[in-house]
Amino acid sequence: MLWLSRLRLRWQRPSAAEVPAKNPGLRRVASGVSSPGSASPRALNIFDRDLKRKQKNWAARQPEPMKFDYLKEEVGSRIADRVYDIARDFRLALDVGCGRGYIAQYLNKETVAKFFQTDIAENALKNALEMEIPTVSVLADEEFLPFRENTFDLVVSSLSLHWVNDLPRALEQIHYVLKPDGVFIGAMFGGDTLYELRCSLQLAETEREGGFSPHISPFTAINDLGHLLGRAGFNTLTVDTDEIQVNYPGMFELMEDLQEMYGNEDGSVPATYQIYYMIGWKYHDSQARPAERGSATVSFGELGKINDLMSQGKKSQ
């Protein structure tokens, strides 16, 4: 688990003026966003995607957005580490729900030759972080990727898939745009995220109202995540979990009672973020496959005699 300290900052609504683009690799913004209110016909619309777009645009216009990006920066760096763990170079890569480019800033052009970044919020793309990789920015919804089949060698996504209404469709879209033997590396919030806050709200509301209602958006279970990846067509799956705890100096005056319930000895309030990391590959004939059933030459019952068998083999030599 990683612990981070959160500084007290005052959040102020900025003026309507947009911050000019700082990323020299930003070449264009192409429209690929679904119309407001559109969704997959099979999806349950838990999230208002048009409202989410407005929220992300507003956040990207803050005078100093980097002060609030510490969690996105940390998770982005951990996804980049997983990219470097794969011993190959990627000619063409895609970041789904890139925000301000929290993954690309940690990658180099020796590993990724060209990078496409997509996000639902235009202001996030315009205010992207500096990076050395040649980059193309595309305005697009995670559920409606405007790319052809078998386009990318690598697809990454950091924390953005949590807010899609149709996660199976989004994973299928990612699988569709990957080339055979391409890899997807992503991160989502886990079910134990903000459990301190959720418990505090539930206790307070139960005491005062006799019951409680959810105040945090739903999370995907780790068991379901592996199933969804397999259902989307991915194989050789890897899913692991990590926790990042941020210690806040306090909460707003309206939440002082929650601090009394779950405050630290130093007066700070902990907030734990559970992160699921997932890796899935698109099938290719060159990939390693399990041996056929019944082809083993040694049974599990003989594994306990492995030392004796090795000794006999050395003596026979």
PDB file of C-alpha atoms in Angstrom:
ATOM      1  CA  MET A   1       0.000   0.000   0.000  1.00  0.00           C
ATOM      2  CA  LEU A   2       1.184   3.491  -0.794  1.00  0.00           C
ATOM      3  CA  TRP A   3       0.444   6.426   1.502  1.00  0.00           C
ATOM      4  CA  LEU A   4       0.140   9.924   0.117  1.00  0.00           C
ATOM      5  CA  SER A   5      -0.319  13.178   1.977  1.00  0.00           C
ATOM      6  CA  ARG A   6      -2.951  15.555   0.649  1.00  0.00           C
ATOM      7  CA  LEU A   7      -2.401  19.293   1.052  1.00  0.00           C
ATOM      8  CA  ARG A   8      -5.272  21.562   1.982  1.00  0.00           C
ATOM      9  CA  LEU A   9      -6.336  23.443  -1.140  1.00  0.00           C
ATOM     10  CA  ARG A  10      -9.180  25.824  -1.832  1.00  0.00           C
ATOM     11  CA  TRP A  11     -11.261  24.867  -4.869  1.00  0.00           C
ATOM     12  CA  GLN A  12     -12.453  27.904  -6.805  1.00  0.00           C
ATOM     13  CA  ARG A  13     -14.512  28.054  -9.961  1.00  0.00           C
ATOM     14  CA  PRO A  14     -12.365  29.612 -12.722  1.00  0.00           C
ATOM     15  CA  SER A  15     -13.342  32.098 -15.355  1.00  0.00           C
ATOM     16  CA  ALA A  16     -14.865  30.853 -18.574  1.00  0.00           C
ATOM     17  CA  ALA A  17     -11.642  31.384 -20.507  1.00  0.00           C
ATOM     18  CA  GLU A  18      -9.878  28.193 -21.544  1.00  0.00           C
ATOM     19  CA  VAL A  19      -6.215  27.554 -20.879  1.00  0.00           C
ATOM     20  CA  PRO A  20      -4.249  27.329 -24.134  1.00  0.00           C
ATOM     21  CA  ALA A  21      -2.727  24.037 -25.155  1.00  0.00           C
ATOM     22  CA  LYS A  22       0.739  23.325 -23.728  1.00  0.00           C
ATOM     23  CA  ASN A  23       1.489  19.979 -25.336  1.00  0.00           C
ATOM     24  CA  PRO A  24       3.649  20.365 -28.451  1.00  0.00           C
ATOM     25  CA  GLY A  25       2.592  16.878 -29.563  1.00  0.00           C
ATOM     26  CA  LEU A  26      -1.086  17.835 -29.709  1.00  0.00           C
ATOM     27  CA  ARG A  27      -1.954  17.803 -33.400  1.00  0.00           C
ATOM     28  CA  ARG A  28      -5.705  17.787 -33.740  1.00  0.00           C
ATOM     29  CA  VAL A  29      -9.018  17.104 -32.063  1.00  0.00           C
ATOM     30  CA  ALA A  30     -11.395  14.964 -34.112  1.00  0.00           C
ATOM     31  CA  SER A  31     -15.006  14.534 -33.096  1.00  0.00           C
ATOM     32  CA  GLY A  32     -15.954  11.006 -32.102  1.00  0.00           C
ATOM     33  CA  VAL A  33     -18.188  11.703 -29.118  1.00  0.00           C
ATOM     34  CA  SER A  34     -21.663  10.274 -28.998  1.00  0.00           C
ATOM     35  CA  SER A  35     -24.575  12.667 -28.964  1.00  0.00           C
ATOM     36  CA  PRO A  36     -25.949  13.646 -25.536  1.00  0.00           C
ATOM     37  CA  GLY A  37     -28.164  10.972 -24.080  1.00  0.00           C
ATOM     38  CA  SER A  38     -27.024   8.259 -26.493  1.00  0.00           C
ATOM     39  CA  ALA A  39     -26.071   4.895 -25.046  1.00  0.00           C
ATOM     40  CA  SER A  40     -25.871   1.246 -25.871  1.00  0.00           C
ATOM     41  CA  PRO A  41     -29.403  -0.203 -26.042  1.00  0.00           C
ATOM     42  CA  ARG A  42     -28.406  -2.948 -23.580  1.00  0.00           C
ATOM     43  CA  ALA A  43     -26.887  -0.554 -21.021  1.00  0.00           C
ATOM     44  CA  LEU A  44     -28.402   0.592 -17.748  1.00  0.00           C
ATOM     45  CA  ASN A  45     -27.716   4.330 -17.663  1.00  0.00           C
ATOM     46  CA  ILE A  46     -26.258   4.727 -14.182  1.00  0.00           C
ATOM     47  CA  PHE A  47     -24.104   7.667 -15.222  1.00  0.00           C
ATOM     48  CA  ASP A  48     -25.145  10.785 -17.096  1.00  0.00           C
ATOM     49  CA  ARG A  49     -22.410  10.850 -19.721  1.00  0.00           C
ATOM     50  CA  ASP A  50     -23.219  14.404 -20.807  1.00  0.00           C
ATOM     51  CA  LEU A  51     -22.909  15.564 -17.193  1.00  0.00           C
ATOM     52  CA  LYS A  52     -19.653  13.613 -16.819  1.00  0.00           C
ATOM     53  CA  ARG A  53     -18.300  15.388 -19.910  1.00  0.00           C
ATOM     54  CA  LYS A  54     -19.163  18.777 -18.384  1.00  0.00           C
ATOM     55  CA  GLN A  55     -17.535  17.808 -15.079  1.00  0.00           C
ATOM     56  CA  LYS A  56     -14.295  16.746 -16.766  1.00  0.00           C
ATOM     57  CA  ASN A  57     -14.244  19.877 -18.935  1.00  0.00           C
ATOM     58  CA  TRP A  58     -14.725  22.057 -15.864  1.00  0.00           C
ATOM     59  CA  ALA A  59     -11.993  20.238 -13.920  1.00  0.00           C
ATOM     60  CA  ALA A  60      -9.553  20.601 -16.838  1.00  0.00           C
ATOM     61  CA  ARG A  61     -10.095  24.387 -16.835  1.00  0.00           C
ATOM     62  CA  GLN A  62      -8.867  24.810 -13.263  1.00  0.00           C
ATOM     63  CA  PRO A  63      -5.928  27.241 -12.947  1.00  0.00           C
ATOM     64  CA  GLU A  64      -3.705  24.570 -11.361  1.00  0.00           C
ATOM     65  CA  PRO A  65      -5.237  21.165 -12.126  1.00  0.00           C
ATOM     66  CA  MET A  66      -2.011  19.346 -11.247  1.00  0.00           C
ATOM     67  CA  LYS A  67      -2.695  20.021  -7.551  1.00  0.00           C
ATOM     68  CA  PHE A  68      -5.617  17.603  -7.712  1.00  0.00           C
ATOM     69  CA  ASP A  69      -4.104  15.025 -10.080  1.00  0.00           C
ATOM     70  CA  TYR A  70      -1.886  13.197  -7.580  1.00  0.00           C
ATOM     71  CA  LEU A  71      -3.945   9.970  -7.697  1.00  0.00           C
ATOM     72  CA  LYS A  72      -4.239   9.968 -11.497  1.00  0.00           C
ATOM     73  CA  GLU A  73      -0.507  10.643 -11.770  1.00  0.00           C
ATOM     74  CA  GLU A  74       0.328   7.722  -9.467  1.00  0.00           C
ATOM     75  CA  VAL A  75      -1.918   5.201 -11.220  1.00  0.00           C
ATOM     76  CA  GLY A  76      -0.708   6.434 -14.627  1.00  0.00           C
ATOM     77  CA  SER A  77       2.898   5.774 -13.624  1.00  0.00           C
ATOM     78  CA  ARG A  78       2.024   2.255 -12.460  1.00  0.00           C
ATOM     79  CA  ILE A  79       0.364   1.454 -15.776  1.00  0.00           C
ATOM     80  CA  ALA A  80       3.460   2.771 -17.588  1.00  0.00           C
ATOM     81  CA  ASP A  81       5.581   0.424 -15.445  1.00  0.00           C
ATOM     82  CA  ARG A  82       3.484  -2.489 -16.677  1.00  0.00           C
ATOM     83  CA  VAL A  83       4.030  -1.382 -20.269  1.00  0.00           C
ATOM     84  CA  TYR A  84       7.794  -1.399 -19.701  1.00  0.00           C
ATOM     85  CA  ASP A  85       7.547  -4.914 -18.225  1.00  0.00           C
ATOM     86  CA  ILE A  86       6.549  -6.211 -21.669  1.00  0.00           C
ATOM     87  CA  ALA A  87       9.688  -6.851 -23.701  1.00  0.00           C
ATOM     88  CA  ARG A  88       8.594  -5.342 -26.985  1.00  0.00           C
ATOM     89  CA  ASP A  89       8.151  -2.011 -28.747  1.00  0.00           C
ATOM     90  CA  PHE A  90       4.732  -0.703 -29.761  1.00  0.00           C
ATOM     91  CA  ARG A  91       4.397   1.103 -33.075  1.00  0.00           C
ATOM     92  CA  LEU A  92       0.907   2.447 -32.393  1.00  0.00           C
ATOM     93  CA  ALA A  93      -0.781   2.832 -28.988  1.00  0.00           C
ATOM     94  CA  LEU A  94      -4.116   4.171 -27.740  1.00  0.00           C
ATOM     95  CA  ASP A  95      -5.123   5.657 -24.379  1.00  0.00           C
ATOM     96  CA  VAL A  96      -8.876   5.339 -23.738  1.00  0.00           C
ATOM     97  CA  GLY A  97     -10.127   8.111 -21.447  1.00  0.00           C
ATOM     98  CA  CYS A  98      -6.705   9.737 -21.259  1.00  0.00           C
ATOM     99  CA  GLY A  99      -7.628  12.865 -19.294  1.00  0.00           C
ATOM    100  CA  ARG A 100      -4.617  15.157 -19.476  1.00  0.00           C
ATOM    101  CA  GLY A 101      -2.293  12.327 -20.524  1.00  0.00           C
ATOM    102  CA  TYR A 102      -1.442  10.698 -17.193  1.00  0.00           C
ATOM    103  CA  ILE A 103       0.049   7.577 -18.803  1.00  0.00           C
ATOM    104  CA  ALA A 104       1.771   9.007 -21.885  1.00  0.00           C
ATOM    105  CA  GLN A 105       3.935  11.375 -19.839  1.00  0.00           C
ATOM    106  CA  TYR A 106       5.736   8.361 -18.329  1.00  0.00           C
ATOM    107  CA  LEU A 107       6.378   6.588 -21.642  1.00  0.00           C
ATOM    108  CA  ASN A 108       9.195   7.230 -24.113  1.00  0.00           C
ATOM    109  CA  LYS A 109       9.354   7.139 -27.893  1.00  0.00           C
ATOM    110  CA  GLU A 110      11.698   4.144 -27.832  1.00  0.00           C
ATOM    111  CA  THR A 111       8.833   2.058 -26.380  1.00  0.00           C
ATOM    112  CA  VAL A 112       5.836   3.695 -28.121  1.00  0.00           C
ATOM    113  CA  ALA A 113       6.397   5.222 -31.568  1.00  0.00           C
ATOM    114  CA  LYS A 114       3.058   7.030 -31.845  1.00  0.00           C
ATOM    115  CA  PHE A 115       0.286   7.616 -29.326  1.00  0.00           C
ATOM    116  CA  PHE A 116      -3.425   8.271 -29.827  1.00  0.00           C
ATOM    117  CA  GLN A 117      -5.210   9.829 -26.860  1.00  0.00           C
ATOM    118  CA  THR A 118      -9.011   9.814 -26.592  1.00  0.00           C
ATOM    119  CA  ASP A 119     -11.220  11.480 -24.029  1.00  0.00           C
ATOM    120  CA  ILE A 120     -14.806  12.640 -23.730  1.00  0.00           C
ATOM    121  CA  ALA A 121     -13.695  16.099 -22.541  1.00  0.00           C
ATOM    122  CA  GLU A 122     -12.199  18.491 -25.081  1.00  0.00           C
ATOM    123  CA  ASN A 123     -10.585  20.699 -22.418  1.00  0.00           C
ATOM    124  CA  ALA A 124      -8.638  17.738 -21.052  1.00  0.00           C
ATOM    125  CA  LEU A 125      -7.156  17.124 -24.492  1.00  0.00           C
ATOM    126  CA  LYS A 126      -6.340  20.808 -25.005  1.00  0.00           C
ATOM    127  CA  ASN A 127      -4.547  21.003 -21.643  1.00  0.00           C
ATOM    128  CA  ALA A 128      -2.605  17.753 -21.993  1.00  0.00           C
ATOM    129  CA  LEU A 129       0.673  17.304 -20.137  1.00  0.00           C
ATOM    130  CA  GLU A 130       3.975  17.510 -21.963  1.00  0.00           C
ATOM    131  CA  MET A 131       5.301  14.278 -23.457  1.00  0.00           C
ATOM    132  CA  GLU A 132       8.011  13.239 -25.884  1.00  0.00           C
ATOM    133  CA  ILE A 133       5.897  10.798 -27.907  1.00  0.00           C
ATOM    134  CA  PRO A 134       4.235  12.081 -31.124  1.00  0.00           C
ATOM    135  CA  THR A 135       0.573  12.321 -30.127  1.00  0.00           C
ATOM    136  CA  VAL A 136      -2.803  12.592 -31.839  1.00  0.00           C
ATOM    137  CA  SER A 137      -5.752  13.694 -29.685  1.00  0.00           C
ATOM    138  CA  VAL A 138      -9.239  12.431 -30.556  1.00  0.00           C
ATOM    139  CA  LEU A 139     -12.467  13.543 -28.901  1.00  0.00           C
ATOM    140  CA  ALA A 140     -14.335  10.261 -28.366  1.00  0.00           C
ATOM    141  CA  ASP A 141     -16.496   8.359 -25.913  1.00  0.00           C
ATOM    142  CA  GLU A 142     -15.020   5.217 -24.331  1.00  0.00           C
ATOM    143  CA  GLU A 143     -18.060   3.232 -25.477  1.00  0.00           C
ATOM    144  CA  PHE A 144     -17.899   4.469 -29.098  1.00  0.00           C
ATOM    145  CA  LEU A 145     -14.281   4.319 -30.288  1.00  0.00           C
ATOM    146  CA  PRO A 146     -13.938   5.717 -33.845  1.00  0.00           C
ATOM    147  CA  PHE A 147     -11.164   3.370 -35.002  1.00  0.00           C
ATOM    148  CA  ARG A 148     -10.972   0.445 -37.395  1.00  0.00           C
ATOM    149  CA  GLU A 149     -10.487  -3.167 -36.383  1.00  0.00           C
ATOM    150  CA  ASN A 150      -6.922  -4.370 -35.763  1.00  0.00           C
ATOM    151  CA  THR A 151      -5.404  -0.869 -35.532  1.00  0.00           C
ATOM    152  CA  PHE A 152      -3.355  -0.672 -32.307  1.00  0.00           C
ATOM    153  CA  ASP A 153      -0.528  -2.729 -30.833  1.00  0.00           C
ATOM    154  CA  LEU A 154      -1.248  -1.450 -27.320  1.00  0.00           C
ATOM    155  CA  VAL A 155      -4.320   0.008 -25.596  1.00  0.00           C
ATOM    156  CA  VAL A 156      -4.169   1.501 -22.101  1.00  0.00           C
ATOM    157  CA  SER A 157      -6.799   3.054 -19.858  1.00  0.00           C
ATOM    158  CA  SER A 158      -6.454   4.567 -16.387  1.00  0.00           C
ATOM    159  CA  LEU A 159      -9.500   4.946 -14.098  1.00  0.00           C
ATOM    160  CA  SER A 160     -11.860   6.217 -16.827  1.00  0.00           C
ATOM    161  CA  LEU A 161     -13.782   2.968 -17.411  1.00  0.00           C
ATOM    162  CA  HIS A 162     -15.355   3.292 -13.968  1.00  0.00           C
ATOM    163  CA  TRP A 163     -17.828   5.849 -15.342  1.00  0.00           C
ATOM    164  CA  VAL A 164     -19.017   4.065 -18.491  1.00  0.00           C
ATOM    165  CA  ASN A 165     -22.558   2.711 -18.532  1.00  0.00           C
ATOM    166  CA  ASP A 166     -21.771  -0.373 -20.606  1.00  0.00           C
ATOM    167  CA  LEU A 167     -18.445  -1.817 -19.462  1.00  0.00           C
ATOM    168  CA  PRO A 168     -18.791  -5.037 -21.517  1.00  0.00           C
ATOM    169  CA  ARG A 169     -19.272  -2.940 -24.670  1.00  0.00           C
ATOM    170  CA  ALA A 170     -16.286  -0.731 -23.816  1.00  0.00           C
ATOM    171  CA  LEU A 171     -14.037  -3.788 -23.365  1.00  0.00           C
ATOM    172  CA  GLU A 172     -15.337  -5.272 -26.606  1.00  0.00           C
ATOM    173  CA  GLN A 173     -14.512  -1.994 -28.393  1.00  0.00           C
ATOM    174  CA  ILE A 174     -10.969  -2.101 -27.001  1.00  0.00           C
ATOM    175  CA  HIS A 175     -10.560  -5.711 -28.120  1.00  0.00           C
ATOM    176  CA  TYR A 176     -11.919  -4.796 -31.567  1.00  0.00           C
ATOM    177  CA  VAL A 177      -9.351  -2.041 -32.215  1.00  0.00           C
ATOM    178  CA  LEU A 178      -6.401  -4.132 -30.984  1.00  0.00           C
ATOM    179  CA  LYS A 179      -4.248  -5.996 -33.477  1.00  0.00           C
ATOM    180  CA  PRO A 180      -3.852  -9.767 -33.014  1.00  0.00           C
ATOM    181  CA  ASP A 181      -1.267 -10.333 -30.268  1.00  0.00           C
ATOM    182  CA  GLY A 182      -1.950  -6.785 -29.061  1.00  0.00           C
ATOM    183  CA  VAL A 183      -2.261  -6.108 -25.347  1.00  0.00           C
ATOM    184  CA  PHE A 184      -4.652  -4.098 -23.198  1.00  0.00           C
ATOM    185  CA  ILE A 185      -3.460  -2.704 -19.857  1.00  0.00           C
ATOM    186  CA  GLY A 186      -6.016  -0.899 -17.715  1.00  0.00           C
ATOM    187  CA  ALA A 187      -6.883   0.246 -14.205  1.00  0.00           C
ATOM    188  CA  MET A 188     -10.220   0.719 -12.465  1.00  0.00           C
ATOM    189  CA  PHE A 189     -11.364   1.607  -8.971  1.00  0.00           C
ATOM    190  CA  GLY A 190     -11.967  -1.450  -6.784  1.00  0.00           C
ATOM    191  CA  GLY A 191     -14.849  -2.219  -4.446  1.00  0.00           C
ATOM    192  CA  ASP A 192     -13.033  -1.114  -1.274  1.00  0.00           C
ATOM    193  CA  THR A 193     -12.420   2.395  -2.600  1.00  0.00           C
ATOM    194  CA  LEU A 194     -13.368   5.120  -0.091  1.00  0.00           C
ATOM    195  CA  TYR A 195     -14.650   2.558   2.411  1.00  0.00           C
ATOM    196  CA  GLU A 196     -13.903   4.977   5.275  1.00  0.00           C
ATOM    197  CA  LEU A 197     -16.145   7.609   3.756  1.00  0.00           C
ATOM    198  CA  ARG A 198     -18.872   5.139   2.858  1.00  0.00           C
ATOM    199  CA  CYS A 199     -18.950   3.644   6.363  1.00  0.00           C
ATOM    200  CA  SER A 200     -19.042   7.121   7.896  1.00  0.00           C
ATOM    201  CA  LEU A 201     -21.946   8.221   5.727  1.00  0.00           C
ATOM    202  CA  GLN A 202     -23.861   5.012   6.365  1.00  0.00           C
ATOM    203  CA  LEU A 203     -23.441   5.251  10.155  1.00  0.00           C
ATOM    204  CA  ALA A 204     -24.370   8.923  10.247  1.00  0.00           C
ATOM    205  CA  GLU A 205     -27.394   8.505   7.995  1.00  0.00           C
ATOM    206  CA  THR A 206     -28.600   5.385   9.815  1.00  0.00           C
ATOM    207  CA  GLU A 207     -28.401   7.176  13.159  1.00  0.00           C
ATOM    208  CA  ARG A 208     -30.329  10.213  11.931  1.00  0.00           C
ATOM    209  CA  GLU A 209     -32.646   8.786   9.267  1.00  0.00           C
ATOM    210  CA  GLY A 210     -33.065   5.159  10.314  1.00  0.00           C
ATOM    211  CA  GLY A 211     -31.550   3.946   7.025  1.00  0.00           C
ATOM    212  CA  PHE A 212     -29.134   4.967   4.317  1.00  0.00           C
ATOM    213  CA  SER A 213     -28.871   5.377   0.568  1.00  0.00           C
ATOM    214  CA  PRO A 214     -25.755   5.019  -1.623  1.00  0.00           C
ATOM    215  CA  HIS A 215     -23.669   8.175  -2.012  1.00  0.00           C
ATOM    216  CA  ILE A 216     -20.820   6.576  -3.982  1.00  0.00           C
ATOM    217  CA  SER A 217     -21.102   5.215  -7.524  1.00  0.00           C
ATOM    218  CA  PRO A 218     -21.073   1.389  -7.826  1.00  0.00           C
ATOM    219  CA  PHE A 219     -17.839  -0.544  -8.326  1.00  0.00           C
ATOM    220  CA  THR A 220     -16.955  -3.623 -10.366  1.00  0.00           C
ATOM    221  CA  ALA A 221     -16.037  -6.760  -8.416  1.00  0.00           C
ATOM    222  CA  ILE A 222     -12.632  -8.236  -9.173  1.00  0.00           C
ATOM    223  CA  ASN A 223     -14.165 -11.635  -9.995  1.00  0.00           C
ATOM    224  CA  ASP A 224     -16.526 -10.028 -12.484  1.00  0.00           C
ATOM    225  CA  LEU A 225     -13.661  -8.130 -14.108  1.00  0.00           C
ATOM    226  CA  GLY A 226     -11.871 -11.309 -15.177  1.00  0.00           C
ATOM    227  CA  HIS A 227     -15.128 -12.704 -16.529  1.00  0.00           C
ATOM    228  CA  LEU A 228     -15.846  -9.511 -18.510  1.00  0.00           C
ATOM    229  CA  LEU A 229     -12.366  -9.527 -20.043  1.00  0.00           C
ATOM    230  CA  GLY A 230     -12.790 -13.132 -21.142  1.00  0.00           C
ATOM    231  CA  ARG A 231     -16.261 -12.404 -22.484  1.00  0.00           C
ATOM    232  CA  ALA A 232     -14.828  -9.538 -24.566  1.00  0.00           C
ATOM    233  CA  GLY A 233     -12.391 -11.969 -26.210  1.00  0.00           C
ATOM    234  CA  PHE A 234      -9.188 -11.392 -24.219  1.00  0.00           C
ATOM    235  CA  ASN A 235      -6.965 -14.267 -23.170  1.00  0.00           C
ATOM    236  CA  THR A 236      -3.858 -14.774 -20.999  1.00  0.00           C
ATOM    237  CA  LEU A 237      -5.514 -12.567 -18.393  1.00  0.00           C
ATOM    238  CA  THR A 238      -3.843 -10.981 -15.391  1.00  0.00           C
ATOM    239  CA  VAL A 239      -5.844  -9.112 -12.737  1.00  0.00           C
ATOM    240  CA  ASP A 240      -4.253  -7.794  -9.546  1.00  0.00           C
ATOM    241  CA  THR A 241      -5.171  -5.267  -6.892  1.00  0.00           C
ATOM    242  CA  ASP A 242      -3.391  -2.522  -4.986  1.00  0.00           C
ATOM    243  CA  GLU A 243      -4.323   0.124  -2.428  1.00  0.00           C
ATOM    244  CA  ILE A 244      -3.342   3.778  -2.199  1.00  0.00           C
ATOM    245  CA  GLN A 245      -4.167   5.621   1.013  1.00  0.00           C
ATOM    246  CA  VAL A 246      -4.330   9.406   1.044  1.00  0.00           C
ATOM    247  CA  ASN A 247      -4.325  11.266   4.356  1.00  0.00           C
ATOM    248  CA  TYR A 248      -6.310  14.501   4.236  1.00  0.00           C
ATOM    249  CA  PRO A 249      -5.792  17.267   6.848  1.00  0.00           C
ATOM    250  CA  GLY A 250      -9.551  17.527   7.382  1.00  0.00           C
ATOM    251  CA  MET A 251     -12.993  17.851   5.808  1.00  0.00           C
ATOM    252  CA  PHE A 252     -15.378  20.707   5.313  1.00  0.00           C
ATOM    253  CA  GLU A 253     -17.271  22.006   8.322  1.00  0.00           C
ATOM    254  CA  LEU A 254     -20.382  20.109   7.302  1.00  0.00           C
ATOM    255  CA  MET A 255     -18.488  16.806   7.660  1.00  0.00           C
ATOM    256  CA  GLU A 256     -16.708  17.392  10.977  1.00  0.00           C
ATOM    257  CA  ASP A 257     -18.710  14.613  12.618  1.00  0.00           C
ATOM    258  CA  LEU A 258     -17.304  12.122  10.111  1.00  0.00           C
ATOM    259  CA  GLN A 259     -13.791  13.150  11.063  1.00  0.00           C
ATOM    260  CA  GLU A 260     -14.560  12.253  14.686  1.00  0.00           C
ATOM    261  CA  MET A 261     -15.508   8.734  13.586  1.00  0.00           C
ATOM    262  CA  TYR A 262     -12.552   7.953  11.339  1.00  0.00           C
ATOM    263  CA  GLY A 263      -9.864  10.509  12.004  1.00  0.00           C
ATOM    264  CA  ASN A 264      -6.183   9.667  12.464  1.00  0.00           C
ATOM    265  CA  GLU A 265      -4.239  10.518  15.618  1.00  0.00           C
ATOM    266  CA  ASP A 266      -2.718  13.528  13.857  1.00  0.00           C
ATOM    267  CA  GLY A 267      -6.176  14.855  13.010  1.00  0.00           C
ATOM    268  CA  SER A 268      -6.062  13.855   9.338  1.00  0.00           C
ATOM    269  CA  VAL A 269      -8.773  11.808   7.651  1.00  0.00           C
ATOM    270  CA  PRO A 270      -7.749   8.697   5.672  1.00  0.00           C
ATOM    271  CA  ALA A 271      -9.193   7.817   2.276  1.00  0.00           C
ATOM    272  CA  THR A 272      -8.261   4.487   0.714  1.00  0.00           C
ATOM    273  CA  TYR A 273      -8.408   3.914  -3.041  1.00  0.00           C
ATOM    274  CA  GLN A 274      -8.393   0.307  -4.176  1.00  0.00           C
ATOM    275  CA  ILE A 275      -7.124  -0.090  -7.735  1.00  0.00           C
ATOM    276  CA  TYR A 276      -7.677  -3.101  -9.989  1.00  0.00           C
ATOM    277  CA  TYR A 277      -5.020  -3.536 -12.679  1.00  0.00           C
ATOM    278  CA  MET A 278      -5.859  -5.756 -15.653  1.00  0.00           C
ATOM    279  CA  ILE A 279      -3.902  -7.125 -18.590  1.00  0.00           C
ATOM    280  CA  GLY A 280      -5.454  -9.002 -21.496  1.00  0.00           C
ATOM    281  CA  TRP A 281      -4.143 -10.107 -24.886  1.00  0.00           C
ATOM    282  CA  LYS A 282      -5.873 -10.460 -28.234  1.00  0.00           C
ATOM    283  CA  TYR A 283      -5.456 -13.933 -29.650  1.00  0.00           C
ATOM    284  CA  HIS A 284      -2.743 -14.764 -32.185  1.00  0.00           C
ATOM    285  CA  ASP A 285      -1.475 -18.136 -33.417  1.00  0.00           C
ATOM    286  CA  SER A 286       2.037 -17.344 -32.180  1.00  0.00           C
ATOM    287  CA  GLN A 287       0.941 -17.083 -28.549  1.00  0.00           C
ATOM    288  CA  ALA A 288       1.792 -19.848 -26.127  1.00  0.00           C
ATOM    289  CA  ARG A 289      -1.101 -22.240 -25.498  1.00  0.00           C
ATOM    290  CA  PRO A 290      -1.678 -24.876 -22.814  1.00  0.00           C
ATOM    291  CA  ALA A 291      -0.764 -28.430 -23.756  1.00  0.00           C
ATOM    292  CA  GLU A 292      -3.521 -30.790 -24.836  1.00  0.00           C
ATOM    293  CA  ARG A 293      -5.324 -32.684 -22.132  1.00  0.00           C
ATOM    294  CA  GLY A 294      -3.624 -36.017 -21.409  1.00  0.00           C
ATOM    295  CA  SER A 295      -0.297 -35.067 -22.991  1.00  0.00           C
ATOM    296  CA  ALA A 296       1.610 -34.871 -19.676  1.00  0.00           C
ATOM    297  CA  THR A 297       4.447 -37.374 -19.146  1.00  0.00           C
ATOM    298  CA  VAL A 298       4.608 -36.952 -15.349  1.00  0.00           C
ATOM    299  CA  SER A 299       1.664 -37.166 -12.960  1.00  0.00           C
ATOM    300  CA  PHE A 300       1.113 -34.866  -9.985  1.00  0.00           C
ATOM    301  CA  GLY A 301       1.563 -37.876  -7.725  1.00  0.00           C
ATOM    302  CA  GLU A 302       5.177 -38.179  -8.849  1.00  0.00           C
ATOM    303  CA  LEU A 303       6.083 -34.556  -8.099  1.00  0.00           C
ATOM    304  CA  GLY A 304       7.011 -35.523  -4.544  1.00  0.00           C
ATOM    305  CA  LYS A 305       9.684 -37.820  -5.960  1.00  0.00           C
ATOM    306  CA  ILE A 306      11.241 -35.143  -8.152  1.00  0.00           C
ATOM    307  CA  ASN A 307      14.436 -34.944  -6.083  1.00  0.00           C
ATOM    308  CA  ASP A 308      14.967 -38.716  -6.327  1.00  0.00           C
ATOM    309  CA  LEU A 309      14.394 -38.664 -10.077  1.00  0.00           C
ATOM    310  CA  MET A 310      16.898 -35.827 -10.522  1.00  0.00           C
ATOM    311  CA  SER A 311      19.480 -37.669  -8.428  1.00  0.00           C
ATOM    312  CA  GLN A 312      19.058 -40.820 -10.515  1.00  0.00           C
ATOM    313  CA  GLY A 313      19.469 -38.800 -13.668  1.00  0.00           C
ATOM    314  CA  LYS A 314      22.760 -37.310 -12.457  1.00  0.00           C
ATOM    315  CA  LYS A 315      24.099 -40.743 -11.491  1.00  0.00           C
ATOM    316  CA  SER A 316      23.261 -42.184 -14.905  1.00  0.00           C
ATOM    317  CA  GLN A 317      25.320 -39.436 -16.541  1.00  0.00           C
TER     318      GLN A 317
END
